[in-house]
């Protein structure tokens, strides 16, 4: 005989069943346990979503400041990066490619872009790189529009590299891209 609250007389052909309230309590406990597991899963998911939202997101646009107003430092970095990408990515032919890719640094490319953008036609602008000592002269011609409506300028670039005693001259053409940067190519 089984003693306690579950006492029932077991006959050989009968099976033991606990009272009805115990079955309900067991089901309630399992349901409550499932709720606790579900809550844990929800909490874990919420924590993961929160952590994912804190991670930086790349939009594909480099060096772009947030908001409508860009601060001066961020825009200067963006201009420098765009100049470098524009000049390095669009330079064609060997002499100009060598000049821009190997000899010009960021300072030189900024100067070059500034002269193409604001330099007076026929007036030679010159500068000396403070780090390398290379000297450059750029003489832009009047701007013109291409068939595709791009604004372009032809120019003569003269460079005195690595202490040479004679300027090397390259005739070039630069066209303003949609982002405002000048893309340069060598004239034939």
C-alpha positions as MATLAB code, in Angstrom:
seq = 'XXXXXXXXXXXXXXXXXXXXXXXXXXXXXXXXXXXXXXXXXXXXXXXXXXXXXXXXXXXXXXXXXXXXXXXXXXXXXXXXXXXXXXXXXXXXXXXXXXXXXXXXXXXXXXXXXXXXXXXXXXXXXXXXXXXXXXXXXXXXXXXXXXXXXXXXXXXXXXXXXXXXXXXXXXXXXXXXXXXXXXXXXXXX';
ca = [
       0.000    0.000    0.000;
       1.164    3.491   -0.823;
       0.915    5.978    1.967;
       0.399    9.751    1.926;
      -1.957   11.867   -0.103;
      -1.643    9.617   -3.097;
      -2.692    6.502   -1.250;
      -4.744    4.169   -3.353;
      -5.055    0.531   -3.253;
      -3.384   -1.007   -6.242;
      -4.993   -4.022   -7.660;
      -3.157   -6.215  -10.076;
      -5.161   -5.047  -13.088;
      -5.202   -1.328  -12.188;
      -2.577    1.283  -12.849;
      -1.671    4.000  -10.454;
      -2.962    7.475  -11.392;
      -2.242   10.468   -9.234;
      -5.169   12.671   -8.261;
      -6.432   15.082  -10.966;
      -5.028   18.188   -9.266;
      -1.481   16.776   -9.412;
      -1.759   16.259  -13.177;
      -2.927   19.859  -13.594;
      -0.090   21.112  -11.389;
       2.424   19.152  -13.470;
       1.035   20.579  -16.713;
       1.036   24.076  -15.237;
       4.645   23.625  -14.135;
       5.675   22.464  -17.643;
       3.803   25.396  -19.196;
       5.489   27.776  -16.734;
       8.877   26.207  -17.516;
       8.269   26.729  -21.244;
       7.379   30.357  -20.546;
      10.631   30.829  -18.653;
      12.628   29.317  -21.525;
      10.751   31.486  -23.991;
      11.457   34.552  -21.879;
      15.137   33.668  -21.765;
      15.191   33.268  -25.537;
      13.476   36.622  -25.979;
      15.896   38.323  -23.599;
      18.883   36.787  -25.392;
      17.515   37.892  -28.774;
      16.875   41.420  -27.499;
      20.413   41.635  -26.149;
      21.796   40.425  -29.494;
      19.701   42.942  -31.438;
      20.843   45.702  -29.097;
      24.490   44.758  -29.536;
      24.065   44.557  -33.306;
      22.536   48.022  -33.359;
      25.594   49.389  -31.549;
      27.958   48.097  -34.234;
      29.154   50.624  -36.840;
      27.462   50.421  -40.208;
      29.229   51.000  -43.518;
      27.102   52.764  -46.078;
      29.555   52.566  -48.933;
      30.314   56.277  -48.752;
      33.726   56.942  -47.336;
      34.692   59.927  -45.227;
      31.220   61.397  -45.180;
      30.265   63.342  -42.075;
      26.907   62.649  -40.406;
      24.174   65.241  -40.616;
      23.670   68.141  -42.962;
      26.647   70.198  -41.810;
      30.125   68.798  -42.279;
      32.816   70.029  -40.004;
      35.887   71.469  -41.647;
      38.262   68.706  -40.594;
      36.016   65.930  -41.893;
      35.470   67.664  -45.208;
      39.201   68.325  -45.577;
      39.921   64.635  -45.012;
      37.215   63.724  -47.523;
      38.596   66.112  -50.136;
      42.116   64.783  -49.666;
      40.942   61.199  -49.980;
      38.815   61.974  -53.054;
      41.669   63.827  -54.728;
      43.967   60.895  -54.179;
      41.392   58.409  -55.440;
      40.525   60.570  -58.436;
      44.077   61.236  -59.478;
      45.341   57.713  -58.845;
      42.327   56.014  -60.367;
      42.069   58.004  -63.580;
      45.666   58.765  -64.491;
      46.673   57.290  -67.839;
      49.970   56.865  -69.688;
      53.369   56.244  -68.193;
      54.992   59.640  -67.504;
      51.958   61.130  -65.783;
      51.172   57.862  -63.996;
      54.694   57.735  -62.610;
      54.532   61.379  -61.567;
      51.185   61.186  -59.782;
      51.429   57.704  -58.296;
      55.039   57.726  -57.127;
      56.221   61.294  -56.742;
      53.161   63.299  -55.696;
      51.867   62.955  -52.186;
      48.598   64.224  -50.736;
      49.850   67.797  -50.474;
      50.820   67.861  -54.166;
      47.517   66.351  -55.256;
      45.595   68.941  -53.207;
      47.605   71.723  -54.865;
      46.992   70.230  -58.293;
      43.247   69.960  -57.656;
      43.125   73.531  -56.313;
      44.814   74.946  -59.420;
      42.506   73.029  -61.767;
      39.500   74.301  -59.810;
      40.495   77.933  -59.133;
      43.615   78.727  -61.145;
      43.486   81.564  -63.672;
      43.807   80.537  -67.307;
      47.305   81.057  -68.677;
      48.722   81.892  -65.237;
      51.350   79.512  -63.888;
      50.933   78.352  -60.303;
      53.911   76.787  -58.577;
      54.618   75.052  -55.293;
      57.340   73.087  -53.554;
      56.543   69.974  -51.585;
      57.657   70.665  -47.988;
      58.482   67.009  -47.289;
      60.141   65.836  -50.508;
      61.429   69.122  -51.918;
      59.975   68.394  -55.367;
      58.905   71.478  -57.306;
      55.856   71.727  -59.535;
      54.429   74.300  -61.938;
      50.954   74.064  -63.423;
      49.672   76.304  -66.221;
      45.947   75.694  -66.844;
      44.154   76.775  -70.018;
      40.529   77.991  -70.178;
      37.833   75.524  -69.159;
      35.621   73.917  -71.788;
      32.685   71.505  -71.838;
      32.807   68.103  -73.461;
      29.940   66.499  -75.344;
      28.987   64.694  -72.126;
      28.719   68.107  -70.359;
      31.854   67.567  -68.243;
      33.941   70.645  -67.471;
      37.549   70.075  -68.520;
      40.809   72.023  -68.617;
      44.022   71.375  -70.448;
      47.211   72.228  -68.634;
      50.968   71.963  -68.758;
      52.485   70.294  -65.690;
      56.184   70.832  -65.050;
      57.958   68.856  -62.364;
      61.447   69.044  -60.893;
      61.825   65.679  -59.137;
      64.554   64.409  -56.802;
      66.845   67.396  -57.280;
      67.092   67.089  -61.070;
      68.388   70.214  -62.776;
      65.699   70.298  -65.466;
      61.891   70.426  -65.293;
      60.046   67.537  -66.912;
      56.985   68.734  -68.862;
      53.728   66.827  -69.289;
      50.695   68.074  -71.204;
      47.539   66.978  -69.444;
      43.782   67.284  -69.492;
      41.664   67.201  -66.341;
      37.882   66.878  -66.193;
      35.698   67.568  -63.174;
      33.817   64.472  -61.984;
      30.307   64.505  -60.492;
      31.803   64.625  -56.989;
      33.677   67.858  -57.827;
      37.135   66.284  -58.017;
      39.340   66.565  -61.096;
      40.289   63.422  -63.006;
      43.523   63.864  -64.889;
      44.853   62.226  -68.058;
      47.863   62.849  -70.255;
      47.322   64.639  -73.573;
      48.807   62.965  -76.615;
];
